[in-house]
Amino acid sequence: MAAEESTSTTKSTSKLSGPVLFLLLGIGIGYLITQVFLWPIINLSSRTSRTLNITSKRDVDLYEEVRVLCFVYTKSSQNHLQAMGVFRTWGKRCNKLVFMSDKEDTEMGAVNLPGNGKRIETWRKTKQALKYIYDYHLGEADWFLEADTGTYVIMENLRQMLYPYSSSTPIYFGSPGVVMSRAALRRFVELSLPNTTLCEPKDTGATMGKLRECLNNVKVMAGGSRDPKGRRRMYLIDPQARLNAYLRYDPNYWFWQYISYRTQEGTFAWSNYPVTFHYVQARNMFYFEYMIYRLRAFGPKRINEFLPDKIVEAKENRNYGREMIR
């Protein structure tokens, strides 16, 4: 009797082991197929990541979308000091970099600009430089940045500031570091510069006031360079300047007389996304390079960054100038 029960149990177990074995074998084969063939092509973009968010606008590289030609004034005596500071730091992030010097320099690629060494003729230098860029490089960029070797530019922030605007819109921003659209450069050279009633023909004198007048006379807009919180992004001084004269409002001090509008006081009024700093010594440009592009604090510090919306160009801006050129 016991033998019959044992035989019956053995037969029952053998009947069950077949389906179970095939089930386990099917699960194993399915797992292998998933790992080898399907898993690599599954879209993982919806998964959260601590290091990369591929759907965020902050990962967009504006280098090709907002093309900037930088032309920098220098002197032959500075070519291997201040000029090399620009050449080896922020200048390499321009789409094209052109040095304007009082002597031609093949190593730096500096263009000879007669009279560039004379401080009294800064206006002449500006007119010659803009005419040269118009004649030889107009089609190579959308925006044109004028700077000197004492200026440090954070090119990524400059492109972010310019992103909403079309290069066909006649507009400029500054200073220090005046940047103008292609349309603005065309109006200056084609309409304003040849007309002595629109643009100062004398060569001597400071540049900014005369350049602003020449641009305004042909309806080139002065763009606002402040950030969304109303803070300046283009600075006449570098961050190391700690004199109270720069941080506290004083109507008798040159700094506050020069800027177009009074801003907030103190270091916390400085933008988180500055574009330019001025009076930066060559050695400090390398400090900036390290502090901005290499220094990191350990741990996740994700912040939300968004590009501003595009601005639609007014129709009258597109038509103005074409009629005058005819």
Short mmCIF file of C-alpha atoms in Angstrom, two decimals:
data_model
loop_
_atom_site.label_atom_id
_atom_site.label_comp_id
_atom_site.label_asym_id
_atom_site.label_seq_id
_atom_site.Cartn_x
_atom_site.Cartn_y
_atom_site.Cartn_z
CA MET A 1 0.00 0.00 0.00
CA ALA A 2 2.79 2.37 0.92
CA ALA A 3 4.61 1.50 -2.27
CA GLU A 4 1.55 2.39 -4.36
CA GLU A 5 1.28 5.81 -2.66
CA SER A 6 4.98 6.50 -3.28
CA THR A 7 4.64 5.59 -6.94
CA SER A 8 1.58 7.84 -7.29
CA THR A 9 3.40 10.80 -5.71
CA THR A 10 6.38 10.35 -8.02
CA LYS A 11 4.14 10.33 -11.10
CA SER A 12 2.33 13.49 -9.90
CA THR A 13 5.65 15.33 -9.31
CA SER A 14 6.96 14.41 -12.74
CA LYS A 15 3.77 15.75 -14.33
CA LEU A 16 4.24 19.12 -12.57
CA SER A 17 7.98 19.47 -13.13
CA GLY A 18 7.61 19.68 -16.91
CA PRO A 19 5.41 22.84 -17.06
CA VAL A 20 7.34 24.51 -14.24
CA LEU A 21 10.62 23.87 -16.00
CA PHE A 22 9.32 25.35 -19.25
CA LEU A 23 7.91 28.36 -17.34
CA LEU A 24 11.23 29.07 -15.68
CA LEU A 25 13.06 28.58 -18.95
CA GLY A 26 10.69 31.05 -20.68
CA ILE A 27 11.22 33.64 -17.95
CA GLY A 28 14.98 33.31 -18.28
CA ILE A 29 14.93 33.65 -22.07
CA GLY A 30 12.63 36.67 -21.83
CA TYR A 31 14.95 38.34 -19.32
CA LEU A 32 17.95 37.80 -21.59
CA ILE A 33 16.11 39.21 -24.63
CA THR A 34 15.10 42.29 -22.63
CA GLN A 35 18.63 42.93 -21.41
CA VAL A 36 20.39 42.31 -24.71
CA PHE A 37 17.99 43.69 -27.34
CA LEU A 38 15.31 45.92 -25.82
CA TRP A 39 16.91 47.72 -22.85
CA PRO A 40 19.46 49.71 -24.88
CA ILE A 41 16.76 51.27 -27.07
CA ILE A 42 14.23 52.08 -24.33
CA ASN A 43 13.74 55.84 -24.00
CA LEU A 44 15.18 56.83 -20.63
CA SER A 45 14.81 60.59 -21.05
CA SER A 46 11.87 60.67 -18.66
CA ARG A 47 13.97 59.32 -15.81
CA THR A 48 15.29 61.84 -13.32
CA SER A 49 19.03 62.40 -13.25
CA ARG A 50 21.27 64.20 -10.76
CA THR A 51 23.82 65.15 -13.40
CA LEU A 52 22.01 65.91 -16.65
CA ASN A 53 18.60 67.05 -17.78
CA ILE A 54 18.60 66.76 -21.55
CA THR A 55 15.23 68.48 -21.90
CA SER A 56 16.38 71.66 -20.16
CA LYS A 57 17.16 74.82 -22.15
CA ARG A 58 20.24 75.31 -20.00
CA ASP A 59 22.00 72.62 -22.03
CA VAL A 60 21.55 74.57 -25.27
CA ASP A 61 24.82 75.80 -26.76
CA LEU A 62 24.29 79.24 -28.29
CA TYR A 63 27.71 79.41 -29.97
CA GLU A 64 26.33 78.89 -33.48
CA GLU A 65 22.91 80.43 -32.92
CA VAL A 66 24.24 83.75 -31.57
CA ARG A 67 27.45 84.37 -33.52
CA VAL A 68 29.64 87.12 -32.09
CA LEU A 69 32.68 88.71 -33.69
CA CYS A 70 34.93 90.38 -31.11
CA PHE A 71 37.27 93.16 -32.14
CA VAL A 72 39.67 94.27 -29.46
CA TYR A 73 41.81 97.41 -29.36
CA THR A 74 45.40 96.98 -28.28
CA LYS A 75 48.84 98.55 -28.68
CA SER A 76 52.04 96.98 -29.95
CA SER A 77 53.55 97.30 -26.47
CA GLN A 78 50.59 95.34 -25.02
CA ASN A 79 50.40 92.51 -27.55
CA HIS A 80 52.15 90.01 -25.31
CA LEU A 81 50.76 91.27 -22.01
CA GLN A 82 47.16 92.43 -21.85
CA ALA A 83 46.32 91.21 -25.36
CA MET A 84 47.58 87.70 -24.63
CA GLY A 85 45.34 87.66 -21.58
CA VAL A 86 42.33 88.19 -23.86
CA PHE A 87 43.69 85.82 -26.51
CA ARG A 88 44.08 82.92 -24.06
CA THR A 89 40.88 83.40 -22.04
CA TRP A 90 37.53 84.83 -23.10
CA GLY A 91 38.65 85.71 -26.65
CA LYS A 92 38.75 82.04 -27.63
CA ARG A 93 34.97 81.83 -27.07
CA CYS A 94 34.21 84.46 -29.72
CA ASN A 95 33.14 83.10 -33.08
CA LYS A 96 35.87 85.30 -34.51
CA LEU A 97 38.50 87.40 -32.75
CA VAL A 98 40.18 90.39 -34.41
CA PHE A 99 42.81 92.59 -32.73
CA MET A 100 43.15 96.23 -33.79
CA SER A 101 46.65 97.59 -33.10
CA ASP A 102 48.89 100.49 -34.04
CA LYS A 103 51.17 97.93 -35.69
CA GLU A 104 50.48 94.75 -37.61
CA ASP A 105 51.24 91.59 -35.64
CA THR A 106 51.24 88.22 -37.39
CA GLU A 107 51.36 86.14 -34.19
CA MET A 108 48.28 87.81 -32.70
CA GLY A 109 46.67 88.40 -36.07
CA ALA A 110 46.46 92.10 -35.22
CA VAL A 111 45.26 94.50 -37.91
CA ASN A 112 47.17 97.76 -38.33
CA LEU A 113 44.87 100.65 -37.42
CA PRO A 114 46.65 104.00 -38.03
CA GLY A 115 46.46 106.34 -35.06
CA ASN A 116 45.36 103.59 -32.67
CA GLY A 117 48.20 104.39 -30.30
CA LYS A 118 47.03 107.96 -29.72
CA ARG A 119 44.66 108.22 -26.79
CA ILE A 120 43.25 111.52 -28.01
CA GLU A 121 41.98 109.93 -31.22
CA THR A 122 39.75 107.22 -29.78
CA TRP A 123 36.81 108.35 -31.91
CA ARG A 124 38.89 108.03 -35.07
CA LYS A 125 39.93 104.55 -33.96
CA THR A 126 36.32 103.51 -33.45
CA LYS A 127 35.21 104.76 -36.86
CA GLN A 128 38.10 103.02 -38.62
CA ALA A 129 37.52 99.77 -36.77
CA LEU A 130 33.80 99.64 -37.50
CA LYS A 131 34.42 100.44 -41.17
CA TYR A 132 37.05 97.69 -41.37
CA ILE A 133 34.73 95.11 -39.78
CA TYR A 134 31.95 96.16 -42.15
CA ASP A 135 34.21 95.85 -45.21
CA TYR A 136 35.81 92.50 -44.38
CA HIS A 137 33.75 90.60 -41.81
CA LEU A 138 30.11 91.72 -42.02
CA GLY A 139 28.78 88.31 -43.07
CA GLU A 140 30.80 86.31 -40.54
CA ALA A 141 28.73 87.11 -37.46
CA ASP A 142 25.35 88.30 -36.23
CA TRP A 143 26.69 90.59 -33.50
CA PHE A 144 29.83 92.70 -33.21
CA LEU A 145 31.51 93.35 -29.87
CA GLU A 146 33.92 96.26 -29.39
CA ALA A 147 36.26 95.93 -26.41
CA ASP A 148 39.75 96.77 -25.22
CA THR A 149 42.37 94.59 -23.58
CA GLY A 150 41.22 95.64 -20.11
CA THR A 151 37.78 94.09 -20.65
CA TYR A 152 36.79 90.58 -19.57
CA VAL A 153 33.69 89.16 -21.23
CA ILE A 154 31.66 86.13 -20.17
CA MET A 155 30.61 85.12 -23.67
CA GLU A 156 27.94 82.64 -22.60
CA ASN A 157 26.13 85.37 -20.66
CA LEU A 158 26.51 87.80 -23.55
CA ARG A 159 24.88 85.31 -25.92
CA GLN A 160 22.08 84.71 -23.42
CA MET A 161 21.46 88.47 -23.22
CA LEU A 162 21.41 88.80 -27.02
CA TYR A 163 19.36 85.65 -27.65
CA PRO A 164 15.90 87.34 -27.69
CA TYR A 165 16.92 89.79 -30.42
CA SER A 166 17.33 89.33 -34.15
CA SER A 167 20.53 90.55 -35.77
CA SER A 168 18.30 92.28 -38.33
CA THR A 169 17.03 94.54 -35.53
CA PRO A 170 19.09 97.78 -35.33
CA ILE A 171 20.10 97.74 -31.68
CA TYR A 172 23.20 98.11 -29.52
CA PHE A 173 24.17 97.52 -25.89
CA GLY A 174 26.97 98.87 -23.70
CA SER A 175 29.29 99.80 -22.20
CA PRO A 176 32.00 98.72 -21.40
CA GLY A 177 32.18 96.46 -24.36
CA VAL A 178 29.74 97.90 -26.90
CA VAL A 179 27.91 95.20 -28.84
CA MET A 180 25.75 95.95 -31.87
CA SER A 181 23.69 93.91 -34.29
CA ARG A 182 24.55 93.48 -37.95
CA ALA A 183 21.72 95.85 -38.85
CA ALA A 184 23.11 98.48 -36.48
CA LEU A 185 26.59 98.20 -37.99
CA ARG A 186 25.16 98.57 -41.48
CA ARG A 187 23.24 101.70 -40.55
CA PHE A 188 26.29 103.23 -38.91
CA VAL A 189 28.59 102.67 -41.91
CA GLU A 190 26.10 103.12 -44.76
CA LEU A 191 23.92 105.93 -43.42
CA SER A 192 25.48 107.71 -40.48
CA LEU A 193 29.23 107.73 -41.11
CA PRO A 194 29.13 109.36 -44.58
CA ASN A 195 26.73 112.10 -43.43
CA THR A 196 28.40 114.84 -41.38
CA THR A 197 25.01 116.07 -40.15
CA LEU A 198 24.33 112.66 -38.61
CA CYS A 199 27.78 111.71 -37.33
CA GLU A 200 30.69 113.74 -35.94
CA PRO A 201 33.39 114.03 -38.65
CA LYS A 202 36.21 115.15 -36.31
CA ASP A 203 38.55 112.44 -35.10
CA THR A 204 39.39 113.64 -31.60
CA GLY A 205 37.40 113.09 -28.48
CA ALA A 206 35.84 110.29 -26.46
CA THR A 207 33.99 107.58 -28.32
CA MET A 208 30.88 106.59 -26.42
CA GLY A 209 28.91 109.83 -26.56
CA LYS A 210 29.64 110.37 -30.26
CA LEU A 211 28.94 106.77 -31.19
CA ARG A 212 25.63 106.90 -29.34
CA GLU A 213 24.65 110.06 -31.21
CA CYS A 214 25.59 108.61 -34.61
CA LEU A 215 23.54 105.48 -33.93
CA ASN A 216 20.54 107.33 -32.51
CA ASN A 217 20.42 109.60 -35.57
CA VAL A 218 19.75 106.61 -37.82
CA LYS A 219 17.23 105.07 -35.42
CA VAL A 220 19.42 102.41 -33.87
CA MET A 221 17.89 101.54 -30.51
CA ALA A 222 19.81 101.56 -27.26
CA GLY A 223 19.06 98.20 -25.67
CA GLY A 224 18.78 97.66 -21.94
CA SER A 225 21.56 95.47 -20.57
CA ARG A 226 20.04 94.97 -17.11
CA ASP A 227 18.94 91.51 -16.02
CA PRO A 228 15.29 90.62 -15.19
CA LYS A 229 15.83 91.85 -11.62
CA GLY A 230 17.04 95.25 -12.80
CA ARG A 231 20.71 94.64 -11.99
CA ARG A 232 23.57 95.74 -14.23
CA ARG A 233 25.29 93.12 -16.39
CA MET A 234 28.00 95.31 -17.95
CA TYR A 235 30.37 96.80 -15.38
CA LEU A 236 32.93 99.60 -15.56
CA ILE A 237 34.93 97.95 -12.78
CA ASP A 238 36.01 94.43 -11.87
CA PRO A 239 34.60 92.45 -8.91
CA GLN A 240 37.74 93.10 -6.86
CA ALA A 241 37.07 96.83 -6.67
CA ARG A 242 35.94 97.34 -3.08
CA LEU A 243 36.11 101.10 -2.70
CA ASN A 244 33.01 102.62 -1.17
CA ALA A 245 32.93 105.02 -4.11
CA TYR A 246 31.83 102.12 -6.33
CA LEU A 247 29.42 100.51 -3.88
CA ARG A 248 27.67 103.59 -2.47
CA TYR A 249 26.02 106.26 -4.54
CA ASP A 250 28.02 109.47 -4.85
CA PRO A 251 26.81 111.97 -7.50
CA ASN A 252 30.22 113.65 -7.52
CA TYR A 253 32.21 110.49 -8.31
CA TRP A 254 33.02 109.74 -11.98
CA PHE A 255 31.64 106.20 -11.83
CA TRP A 256 28.12 107.30 -10.93
CA GLN A 257 28.26 110.20 -13.40
CA TYR A 258 29.22 107.93 -16.29
CA ILE A 259 26.56 105.24 -16.02
CA SER A 260 23.27 105.91 -17.76
CA TYR A 261 21.05 105.00 -14.84
CA ARG A 262 21.51 104.66 -11.13
CA THR A 263 21.43 101.06 -9.96
CA GLN A 264 21.19 99.43 -6.57
CA GLU A 265 24.12 99.82 -4.21
CA GLY A 266 26.39 97.17 -2.73
CA THR A 267 27.85 93.93 -4.05
CA PHE A 268 24.54 92.06 -3.76
CA ALA A 269 23.14 94.38 -6.42
CA TRP A 270 25.49 92.76 -8.96
CA SER A 271 23.88 90.37 -11.38
CA ASN A 272 24.38 86.62 -11.13
CA TYR A 273 24.89 86.63 -14.90
CA PRO A 274 27.32 89.49 -15.59
CA VAL A 275 28.48 90.08 -19.15
CA THR A 276 31.51 92.39 -18.97
CA PHE A 277 33.97 93.76 -16.44
CA HIS A 278 36.43 96.56 -17.10
CA TYR A 279 39.88 97.58 -15.84
CA VAL A 280 40.85 93.93 -15.50
CA GLN A 281 44.59 93.30 -15.44
CA ALA A 282 46.03 90.49 -17.57
CA ARG A 283 46.87 88.24 -14.61
CA ASN A 284 43.35 88.62 -13.23
CA MET A 285 41.85 87.35 -16.48
CA PHE A 286 43.33 83.95 -15.69
CA TYR A 287 41.89 84.17 -12.17
CA PHE A 288 38.48 84.83 -13.70
CA GLU A 289 38.96 81.89 -16.02
CA TYR A 290 39.60 79.56 -13.12
CA MET A 291 36.88 80.91 -10.86
CA ILE A 292 34.18 80.85 -13.55
CA TYR A 293 34.95 77.77 -15.61
CA ARG A 294 36.90 75.39 -13.35
CA LEU A 295 36.12 75.99 -9.69
CA ARG A 296 33.37 73.75 -8.33
CA ALA A 297 31.83 73.16 -4.92
CA PHE A 298 31.10 69.51 -4.16
CA GLY A 299 27.49 68.36 -4.12
CA PRO A 300 24.41 68.84 -6.30
CA LYS A 301 23.57 72.49 -6.83
CA ARG A 302 21.03 72.43 -9.59
CA ILE A 303 19.39 75.71 -10.52
CA ASN A 304 16.64 76.41 -12.99
CA GLU A 305 17.87 78.39 -16.00
CA PHE A 306 15.75 79.44 -18.95
CA LEU A 307 16.39 81.36 -22.12
CA PRO A 308 14.29 84.52 -22.53
CA ASP A 309 11.57 84.61 -25.17
CA LYS A 310 12.37 85.86 -28.65
CA ILE A 311 11.37 89.45 -29.43
CA VAL A 312 9.46 90.05 -32.66
CA GLU A 313 11.07 92.75 -34.79
CA ALA A 314 8.93 95.76 -35.62
CA LYS A 315 8.14 96.14 -39.33
CA GLU A 316 9.28 99.75 -39.45
CA ASN A 317 12.76 98.71 -38.26
CA ARG A 318 13.11 96.38 -41.22
CA ASN A 319 12.05 98.99 -43.77
CA TYR A 320 13.98 101.96 -42.39
CA GLY A 321 17.34 102.36 -44.05
CA ARG A 322 16.42 100.44 -47.16
CA GLU A 323 14.47 103.46 -48.39
CA MET A 324 17.30 105.82 -47.42
CA ILE A 325 19.89 103.66 -49.23
CA ARG A 326 17.80 103.76 -52.40
#
